[in-house]
């Protein structure tokens, strides 16, 4: 059962059929009772991520006498590669630094199993994307949260990771809003939302203590609910909403815009206004700072331009990209209005 298929107390879903980021990028692993089973269901075991040194690059030169292929040795380059579990072939993942240490996804099985047992969570979705360079395995925490008694959210504990040197592996806590499928990802001051494991030689030692650090993540959940309640109890006019979305940290009004820039700006503003004033997804929270924040989130997660659905979903799950940066900025500004 996906997030958007879970019924609310007698209320019709306000975004029926819409896929959230979990469903776009991940496989359903809810039948798994162990992390090993979940990873097997998603083809995320036995990748044998490893490093190749003494890399050789090839390039082709076209000249009057024909085509010549050259090879150049790159002894200082290290490449991260994996074995594709479906084809058995070796795939390039990315260049990495000298201190980079590959960590297999299987190394987290014990931590995930312990977190599931201690919290009562169930496995939810798991998937790899961006050519296998990034992956996640998510668990749904028990129960649900109704902001103001009306706005249903489900919490997830998720392992996010990469094999291309772009980020540390980390365990995150976060919420998903039922009515619109928003990824409620933001940075809350004073509340830790993740614990990280770097790709270094100390990674395995770090995982020994990781289980003791997970408890602090639930402080983020408490802070999220507390601040959401404040925003739900704070009225927000259309004028205030427009001031928010045209602020420096979101989408400032362009100066001396080209015709294309002006058209894009107007299209975005019309979509944001419609989400705030008219969207069914804001029906039970309309006219509040909480509705304003969710209108911004819904635009970023489901309407903002993207190469494809997978690219949009990936940036919604990331906590270091532009989407989470804008959500956090909007959240911070709206809290200044809250009682």
XYZ file of C-alpha atoms in Angstrom:
339
model
C 0.000 0.000 0.000
C 1.528 3.312 -1.046
C 1.352 6.566 0.864
C -1.376 7.931 -1.401
C -3.498 4.790 -1.100
C -3.882 4.924 2.658
C -7.437 6.111 3.425
C -8.066 9.065 5.712
C -10.869 8.943 8.243
C -13.729 8.956 5.750
C -12.230 11.692 3.573
C -11.548 11.325 -0.151
C -7.946 11.662 -1.229
C -7.192 15.114 -2.605
C -4.556 14.024 -5.132
C -5.779 10.595 -6.271
C -3.413 8.714 -8.530
C -0.471 11.074 -7.997
C 2.805 9.267 -7.427
C 5.104 10.545 -4.729
C 8.900 10.340 -4.919
C 9.008 7.015 -3.081
C 6.814 5.340 -5.690
C 8.547 6.918 -8.673
C 12.033 5.778 -7.665
C 11.479 2.787 -5.407
C 10.196 -0.777 -5.418
C 7.586 -1.929 -2.917
C 9.401 -3.886 -0.190
C 6.636 -3.801 2.425
C 6.458 -7.612 2.473
C 10.053 -7.844 3.719
C 10.665 -8.762 7.339
C 14.416 -8.159 7.231
C 16.674 -5.640 5.537
C 18.259 -8.463 3.558
C 14.882 -9.415 2.095
C 14.083 -5.786 1.277
C 17.389 -5.299 -0.544
C 16.915 -8.524 -2.481
C 13.438 -7.420 -3.603
C 14.918 -4.186 -4.963
C 17.995 -5.822 -6.583
C 20.263 -3.898 -4.215
C 22.498 -6.719 -2.935
C 25.717 -8.180 -4.356
C 26.804 -5.025 -6.173
C 30.428 -5.548 -5.082
C 31.179 -1.831 -5.234
C 34.921 -1.473 -5.676
C 37.642 0.851 -6.870
C 39.686 0.643 -10.033
C 43.097 2.268 -10.176
C 45.451 2.638 -13.112
C 42.530 3.817 -15.242
C 43.020 4.092 -19.001
C 41.050 6.612 -21.039
C 40.446 6.298 -24.773
C 39.813 9.014 -27.301
C 39.381 9.064 -31.067
C 41.158 11.395 -33.474
C 39.806 11.983 -36.980
C 42.343 13.047 -39.626
C 42.913 12.926 -43.404
C 44.193 9.347 -43.347
C 41.305 7.998 -41.284
C 40.478 7.481 -37.611
C 42.993 6.709 -34.870
C 42.136 5.579 -31.332
C 44.532 6.599 -28.578
C 44.875 5.393 -24.988
C 46.040 7.567 -22.115
C 46.967 6.063 -18.756
C 45.615 7.933 -15.696
C 47.529 6.407 -12.736
C 46.291 8.967 -10.202
C 42.607 8.402 -11.018
C 40.373 6.097 -9.009
C 36.983 5.029 -10.294
C 34.110 3.554 -8.320
C 32.399 0.682 -10.155
C 29.784 -1.948 -9.365
C 28.506 -5.243 -10.693
C 25.014 -4.813 -12.104
C 22.924 -7.480 -10.292
C 20.708 -8.013 -13.337
C 23.256 -8.160 -16.150
C 26.406 -9.200 -14.281
C 28.335 -6.491 -16.116
C 30.714 -3.987 -14.554
C 29.371 -0.412 -14.496
C 31.203 2.851 -13.875
C 29.756 4.940 -11.022
C 32.090 7.917 -10.718
C 35.546 9.310 -9.904
C 36.418 9.358 -6.198
C 39.117 10.821 -3.980
C 42.139 9.132 -2.477
C 40.481 8.628 0.932
C 37.241 7.229 -0.468
C 36.345 3.782 0.892
C 33.505 1.780 -0.712
C 30.798 0.707 1.730
C 28.452 -2.038 0.557
C 24.745 -1.465 1.140
C 24.613 -4.828 2.934
C 26.801 -3.363 5.692
C 23.731 -1.479 6.945
C 21.453 -4.505 7.262
C 22.003 -4.971 11.006
C 21.425 -1.278 11.743
C 18.240 -1.240 9.666
C 16.947 -4.420 11.302
C 17.639 -3.026 14.754
C 15.920 0.281 13.920
C 12.910 -1.600 12.579
C 12.660 -3.816 15.657
C 13.144 -1.007 18.178
C 10.722 1.428 16.509
C 8.100 -0.976 15.214
C 8.636 0.312 11.666
C 7.916 -1.696 8.521
C 9.921 -1.652 5.309
C 8.387 0.654 2.725
C 10.304 1.404 -0.507
C 13.824 0.753 -1.739
C 15.493 1.801 -4.943
C 18.622 2.816 -6.814
C 18.678 5.654 -9.309
C 21.035 7.859 -11.316
C 22.630 4.769 -12.848
C 23.145 3.104 -9.470
C 25.178 5.992 -8.074
C 22.477 6.759 -5.473
C 20.137 4.562 -3.461
C 17.666 4.528 -0.568
C 15.791 2.085 1.618
C 12.863 3.493 3.551
C 10.851 2.282 6.531
C 7.428 3.582 7.592
C 7.303 4.427 11.276
C 4.200 3.249 13.154
C 1.185 5.471 13.593
C 0.525 8.746 11.849
C 0.489 12.444 12.583
C -2.522 14.689 12.020
C -1.443 18.322 12.106
C -4.276 20.195 13.790
C -6.231 16.967 13.831
C -6.914 17.265 10.080
C -3.713 17.035 8.002
C -2.424 13.480 7.836
C 1.304 12.722 7.616
C 3.333 9.521 7.723
C 6.885 9.447 9.051
C 9.732 7.514 7.435
C 13.187 6.492 8.567
C 15.370 6.185 5.489
C 18.908 5.185 4.615
C 20.169 7.378 1.782
C 23.504 6.730 0.140
C 25.760 7.135 -2.862
C 28.611 5.279 -4.517
C 30.079 8.115 -6.564
C 31.637 10.251 -3.831
C 28.877 12.878 -4.019
C 27.658 12.428 -0.427
C 28.029 10.454 2.771
C 25.599 7.674 3.543
C 23.057 8.748 6.156
C 19.947 7.747 8.054
C 17.229 10.403 7.854
C 13.868 10.987 9.459
C 11.167 12.796 7.511
C 7.452 13.112 6.877
C 5.283 12.600 3.790
C 2.023 14.547 3.491
C -0.880 12.348 2.422
C -3.068 14.886 0.632
C -0.475 15.922 -1.938
C 2.434 13.473 -1.657
C 4.828 16.245 -0.582
C 8.209 15.242 0.787
C 8.248 17.356 3.966
C 12.017 17.706 3.952
C 13.534 20.726 5.624
C 16.262 21.736 8.021
C 14.894 22.684 11.459
C 17.219 24.666 13.696
C 18.213 22.733 16.797
C 16.733 19.441 15.566
C 19.001 16.828 13.999
C 17.353 15.140 11.022
C 20.121 12.713 10.044
C 23.180 10.806 11.194
C 25.901 10.343 8.608
C 28.561 7.762 7.818
C 31.418 9.068 5.641
C 33.064 6.975 2.924
C 36.350 6.655 4.793
C 38.288 3.920 6.545
C 36.483 4.792 9.815
C 33.034 4.014 8.357
C 32.717 0.540 9.888
C 33.640 1.878 13.342
C 31.039 4.609 12.900
C 28.324 2.035 12.195
C 28.993 0.315 15.511
C 27.827 3.444 17.336
C 25.198 4.472 14.791
C 22.353 2.676 16.529
C 22.870 4.812 19.652
C 22.536 8.033 17.636
C 19.194 7.254 16.021
C 17.145 8.307 19.048
C 18.046 11.970 18.520
C 16.295 11.941 15.149
C 12.921 11.783 16.846
C 13.578 15.261 18.219
C 13.215 16.452 14.612
C 9.818 14.783 14.368
C 8.652 16.502 17.548
C 9.929 19.863 16.274
C 8.258 19.354 12.885
C 4.862 18.675 14.484
C 5.190 21.536 16.958
C 6.101 24.117 14.313
C 3.487 22.821 11.874
C 0.807 23.384 14.511
C 2.000 26.963 14.983
C 1.816 27.606 11.254
C -1.623 26.021 10.969
C -2.882 28.457 13.626
C -1.435 31.463 11.750
C -3.591 33.154 9.067
C -1.904 33.965 5.753
C -3.349 36.257 3.084
C -2.697 35.980 -0.643
C -0.645 39.189 -0.441
C 1.550 37.711 2.290
C 1.942 34.519 0.278
C 3.024 36.462 -2.822
C 5.548 38.379 -0.738
C 6.919 35.054 0.516
C 7.343 33.407 -2.883
C 8.958 36.491 -4.449
C 11.470 36.865 -1.629
C 15.200 36.643 -2.288
C 15.494 33.034 -1.132
C 12.639 31.734 -3.289
C 11.753 33.289 -6.672
C 12.502 37.027 -6.675
C 10.818 39.231 -9.273
C 13.171 39.385 -12.285
C 14.701 42.736 -13.214
C 14.927 43.620 -16.916
C 13.605 40.157 -17.868
C 13.593 38.703 -21.366
C 10.238 37.684 -22.823
C 10.956 34.066 -21.933
C 12.010 34.904 -18.368
C 8.865 36.977 -17.819
C 6.661 34.225 -19.207
C 8.278 31.619 -16.927
C 7.873 33.932 -13.938
C 4.200 34.559 -14.660
C 3.501 30.872 -15.229
C 5.145 29.962 -11.928
C 3.298 32.696 -10.024
C -0.058 31.639 -11.474
C 0.611 28.033 -10.459
C 1.669 29.021 -6.934
C -1.375 31.290 -6.471
C -3.666 28.527 -7.667
C -2.109 26.003 -5.313
C -2.514 28.372 -2.368
C -6.032 29.651 -3.156
C -7.799 26.867 -5.027
C -6.023 23.505 -4.888
C -8.023 20.692 -3.320
C -4.820 19.599 -1.566
C -5.035 22.720 0.653
C -8.774 22.398 1.314
C -8.580 21.510 4.996
C -5.799 24.021 5.805
C -6.647 26.907 3.455
C -5.736 30.476 4.389
C -2.980 29.531 6.834
C 0.802 29.750 6.924
C 0.790 25.970 6.859
C -1.129 26.043 3.566
C 1.388 28.568 2.226
C 4.307 26.306 3.038
C 2.616 23.266 1.536
C 1.749 25.198 -1.628
C 5.452 25.972 -2.041
C 6.331 22.323 -1.355
C 3.704 21.013 -3.741
C 4.990 23.269 -6.504
C 8.584 22.123 -5.971
C 7.712 18.427 -5.702
C 5.091 18.139 -8.444
C 5.015 21.169 -10.761
C 8.464 22.767 -11.104
C 10.191 22.000 -14.393
C 12.329 18.880 -14.479
C 13.933 16.674 -17.120
C 11.580 13.836 -16.157
C 9.635 12.417 -13.211
C 12.666 10.552 -11.890
C 14.795 13.708 -11.832
C 12.046 15.600 -10.011
C 11.619 12.798 -7.486
C 15.367 12.567 -6.854
C 15.720 16.269 -6.077
C 12.682 16.107 -3.759
C 14.331 13.341 -1.732
C 17.671 15.118 -1.481
C 18.334 17.233 1.605
C 21.245 19.163 0.087
C 19.727 20.523 -3.119
C 17.734 23.548 -4.182
C 14.338 22.013 -3.332
C 15.082 21.475 0.365
C 16.879 24.839 0.489
C 13.749 26.647 -0.738
C 11.425 24.647 1.524
C 13.601 25.498 4.503
C 13.698 29.201 3.562
C 9.896 29.330 3.202
C 9.448 27.510 6.507
C 11.787 29.921 8.292
C 10.010 33.000 6.936
C 6.522 31.711 7.743
C 7.528 30.849 11.301
C 8.279 34.545 11.890
C 4.557 35.190 11.334
C 3.438 32.351 13.593
C 2.201 33.005 17.090
